[in-house]
PDB file of C-alpha atoms in Angstrom:
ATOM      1  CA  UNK A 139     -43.341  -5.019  -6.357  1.00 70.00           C
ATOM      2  CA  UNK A 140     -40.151  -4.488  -4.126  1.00 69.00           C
ATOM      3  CA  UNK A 141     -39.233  -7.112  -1.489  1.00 75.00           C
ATOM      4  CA  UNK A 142     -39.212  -6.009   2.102  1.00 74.00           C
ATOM      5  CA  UNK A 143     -36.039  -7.084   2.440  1.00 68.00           C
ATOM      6  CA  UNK A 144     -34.599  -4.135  -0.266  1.00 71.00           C
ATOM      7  CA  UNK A 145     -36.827  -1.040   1.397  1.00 71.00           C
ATOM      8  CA  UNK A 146     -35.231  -2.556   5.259  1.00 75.00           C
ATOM      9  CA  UNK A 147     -32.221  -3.916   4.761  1.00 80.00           C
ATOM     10  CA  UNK A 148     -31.069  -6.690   6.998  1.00 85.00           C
ATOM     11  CA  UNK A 149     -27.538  -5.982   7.213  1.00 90.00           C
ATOM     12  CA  UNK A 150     -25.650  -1.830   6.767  1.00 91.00           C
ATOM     13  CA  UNK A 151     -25.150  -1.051   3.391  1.00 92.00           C
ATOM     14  CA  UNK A 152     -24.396   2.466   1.468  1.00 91.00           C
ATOM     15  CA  UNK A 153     -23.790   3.353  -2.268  1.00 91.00           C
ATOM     16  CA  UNK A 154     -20.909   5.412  -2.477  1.00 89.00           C
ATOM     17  CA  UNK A 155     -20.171   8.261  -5.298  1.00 87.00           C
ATOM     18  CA  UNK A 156     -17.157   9.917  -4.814  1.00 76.00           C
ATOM     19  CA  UNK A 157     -14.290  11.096  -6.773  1.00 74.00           C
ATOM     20  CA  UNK A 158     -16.462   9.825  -9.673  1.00 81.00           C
ATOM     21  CA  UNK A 159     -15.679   6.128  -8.778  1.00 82.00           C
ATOM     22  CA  UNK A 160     -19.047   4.454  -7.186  1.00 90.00           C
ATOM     23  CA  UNK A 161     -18.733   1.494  -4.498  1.00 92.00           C
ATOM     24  CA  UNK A 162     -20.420  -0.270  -2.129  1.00 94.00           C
ATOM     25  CA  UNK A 163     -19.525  -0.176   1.620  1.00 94.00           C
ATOM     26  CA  UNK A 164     -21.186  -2.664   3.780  1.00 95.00           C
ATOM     27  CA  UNK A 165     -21.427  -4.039   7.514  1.00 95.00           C
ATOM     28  CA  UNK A 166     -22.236  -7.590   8.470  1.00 95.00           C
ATOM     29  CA  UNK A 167     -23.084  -6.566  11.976  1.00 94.00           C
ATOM     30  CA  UNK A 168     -27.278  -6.343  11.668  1.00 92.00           C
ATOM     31  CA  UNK A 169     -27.158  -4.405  14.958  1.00 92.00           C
ATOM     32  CA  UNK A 170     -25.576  -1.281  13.263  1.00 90.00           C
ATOM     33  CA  UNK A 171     -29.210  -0.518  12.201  1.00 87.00           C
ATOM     34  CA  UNK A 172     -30.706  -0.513  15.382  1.00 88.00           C
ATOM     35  CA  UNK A 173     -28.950  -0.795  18.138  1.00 88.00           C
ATOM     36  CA  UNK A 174     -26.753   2.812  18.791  1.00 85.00           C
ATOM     37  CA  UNK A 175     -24.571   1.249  21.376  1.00 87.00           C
ATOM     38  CA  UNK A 176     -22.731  -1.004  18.725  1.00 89.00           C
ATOM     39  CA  UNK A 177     -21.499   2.162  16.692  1.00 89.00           C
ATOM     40  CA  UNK A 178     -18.558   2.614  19.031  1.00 92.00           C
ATOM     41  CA  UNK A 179     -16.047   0.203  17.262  1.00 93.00           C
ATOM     42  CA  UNK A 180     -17.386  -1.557  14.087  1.00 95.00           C
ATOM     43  CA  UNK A 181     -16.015  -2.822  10.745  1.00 96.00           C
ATOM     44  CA  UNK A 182     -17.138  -2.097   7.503  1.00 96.00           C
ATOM     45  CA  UNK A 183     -16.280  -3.510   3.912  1.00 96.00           C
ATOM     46  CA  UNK A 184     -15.599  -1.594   1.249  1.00 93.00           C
ATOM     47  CA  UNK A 185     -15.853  -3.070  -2.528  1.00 92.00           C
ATOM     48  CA  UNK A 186     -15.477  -1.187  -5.797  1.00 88.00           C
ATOM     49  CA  UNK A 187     -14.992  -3.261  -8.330  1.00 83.00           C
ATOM     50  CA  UNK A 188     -12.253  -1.345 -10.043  1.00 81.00           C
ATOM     51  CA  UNK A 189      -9.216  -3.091 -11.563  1.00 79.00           C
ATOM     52  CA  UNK A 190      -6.856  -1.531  -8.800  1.00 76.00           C
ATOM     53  CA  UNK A 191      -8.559  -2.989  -6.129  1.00 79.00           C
ATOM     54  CA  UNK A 192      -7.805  -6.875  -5.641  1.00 81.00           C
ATOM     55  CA  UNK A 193      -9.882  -7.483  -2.383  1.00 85.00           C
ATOM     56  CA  UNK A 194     -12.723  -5.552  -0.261  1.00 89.00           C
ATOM     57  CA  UNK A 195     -11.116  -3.388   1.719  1.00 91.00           C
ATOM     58  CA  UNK A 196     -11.610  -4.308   5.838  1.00 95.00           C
ATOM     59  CA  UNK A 197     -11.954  -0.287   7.376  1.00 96.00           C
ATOM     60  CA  UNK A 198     -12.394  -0.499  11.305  1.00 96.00           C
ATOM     61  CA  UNK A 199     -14.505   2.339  12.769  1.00 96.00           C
ATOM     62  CA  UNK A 200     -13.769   4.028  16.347  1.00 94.00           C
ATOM     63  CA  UNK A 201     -16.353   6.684  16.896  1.00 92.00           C
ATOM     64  CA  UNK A 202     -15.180   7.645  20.400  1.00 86.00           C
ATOM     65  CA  UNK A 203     -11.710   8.590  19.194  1.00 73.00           C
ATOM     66  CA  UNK A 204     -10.377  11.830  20.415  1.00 61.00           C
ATOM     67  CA  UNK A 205      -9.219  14.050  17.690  1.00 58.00           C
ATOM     68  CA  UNK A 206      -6.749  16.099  19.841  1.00 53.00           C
ATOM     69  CA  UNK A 207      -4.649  12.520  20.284  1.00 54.00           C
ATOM     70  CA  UNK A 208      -3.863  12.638  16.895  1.00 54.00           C
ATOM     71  CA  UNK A 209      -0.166  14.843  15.495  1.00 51.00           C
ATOM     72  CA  UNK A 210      -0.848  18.339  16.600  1.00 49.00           C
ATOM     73  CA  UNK A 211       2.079  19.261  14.803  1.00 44.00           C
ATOM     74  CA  UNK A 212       0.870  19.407  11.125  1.00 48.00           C
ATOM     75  CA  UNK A 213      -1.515  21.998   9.636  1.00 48.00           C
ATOM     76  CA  UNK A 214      -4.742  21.000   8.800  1.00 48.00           C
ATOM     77  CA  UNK A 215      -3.687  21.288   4.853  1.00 51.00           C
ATOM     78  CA  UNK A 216      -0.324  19.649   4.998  1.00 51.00           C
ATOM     79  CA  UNK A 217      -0.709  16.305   3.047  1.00 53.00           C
ATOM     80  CA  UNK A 218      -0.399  14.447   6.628  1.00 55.00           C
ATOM     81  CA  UNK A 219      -3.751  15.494   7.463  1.00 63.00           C
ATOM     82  CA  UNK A 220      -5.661  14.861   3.930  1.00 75.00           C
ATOM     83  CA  UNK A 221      -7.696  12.255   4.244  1.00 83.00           C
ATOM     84  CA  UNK A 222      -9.350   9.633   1.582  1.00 88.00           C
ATOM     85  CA  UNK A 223     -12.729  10.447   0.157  1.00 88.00           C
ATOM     86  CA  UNK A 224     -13.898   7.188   1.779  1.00 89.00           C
ATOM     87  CA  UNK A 225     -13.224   8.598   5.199  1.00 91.00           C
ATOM     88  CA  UNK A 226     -14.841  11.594   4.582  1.00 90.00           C
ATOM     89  CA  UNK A 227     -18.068  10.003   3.068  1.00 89.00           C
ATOM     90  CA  UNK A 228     -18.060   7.903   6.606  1.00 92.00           C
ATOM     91  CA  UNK A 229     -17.700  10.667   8.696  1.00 91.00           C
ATOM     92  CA  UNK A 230     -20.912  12.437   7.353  1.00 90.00           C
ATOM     93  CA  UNK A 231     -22.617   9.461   9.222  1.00 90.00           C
ATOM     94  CA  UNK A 232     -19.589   8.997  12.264  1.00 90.00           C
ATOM     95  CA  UNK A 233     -18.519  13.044  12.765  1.00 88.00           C
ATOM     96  CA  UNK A 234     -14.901  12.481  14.185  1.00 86.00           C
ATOM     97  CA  UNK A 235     -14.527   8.642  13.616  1.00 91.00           C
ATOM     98  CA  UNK A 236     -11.348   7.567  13.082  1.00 91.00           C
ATOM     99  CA  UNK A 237     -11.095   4.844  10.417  1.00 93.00           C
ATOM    100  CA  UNK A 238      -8.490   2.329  10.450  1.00 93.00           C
ATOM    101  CA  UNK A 239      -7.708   0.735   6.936  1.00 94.00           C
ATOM    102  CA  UNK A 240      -6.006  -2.384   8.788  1.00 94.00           C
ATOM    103  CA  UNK A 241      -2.768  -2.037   6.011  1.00 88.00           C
ATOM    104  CA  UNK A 242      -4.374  -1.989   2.626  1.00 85.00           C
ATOM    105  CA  UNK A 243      -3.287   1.386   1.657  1.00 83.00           C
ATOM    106  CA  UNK A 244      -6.343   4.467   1.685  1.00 83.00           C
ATOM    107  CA  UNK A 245      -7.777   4.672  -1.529  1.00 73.00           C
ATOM    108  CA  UNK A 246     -10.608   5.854  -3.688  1.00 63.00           C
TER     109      UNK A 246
END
């Protein structure tokens, strides 16, 4: 039989496919589940396992970022406006959330 605990997690966590790599990203903030109001700036973890990465990433979350604040003066496919698979998979959750890596350098 499953514990409770695994169908209702106590604490934010997603499995993470992409690019064919698999990790976990994580919050240790409980309130992220239920509580809207705390999904305006949050951290999350993110941990892969993968030789490359030494450490779990620390990603900061700002989900009332404006968009038009950031460079208006690239194209949307110049390599200054790519952005990380990581970001993207946290943005089908946080549309328009800028993610801060706090200088480990975007990966996976």
């Amino acid at each position: 039989q499953v514990s409770p605990a695994l169908r209702t997690p106590r604490l934010p966590v997603w499995l993470c496919s992409a690019s064919g790599r698999h990790g976990v990203l994580f919050g240790t903030d409980s309130r992220l589940l239920s509580d809207w109001k705390s999904e305006r700036i949050f951290h999350l973890y993110f941990y892969s396992g993968q030789q490359e990465q030494t450490q779990t990433a620390h990603l900061t979350i700002d989900t009332h970022s404006h968009h038009w604040e950031e460079a208006q003066r690239e194209g949307p496919c110049s390599p200054g406006k790519r952005r990380p698979a990581l970001e993207m998979a946290i943005r089908t959750k946080w549309a328009g959330a800028t993610v801060s890596w706090n200088g480990t350098d975007p990966f996976f």
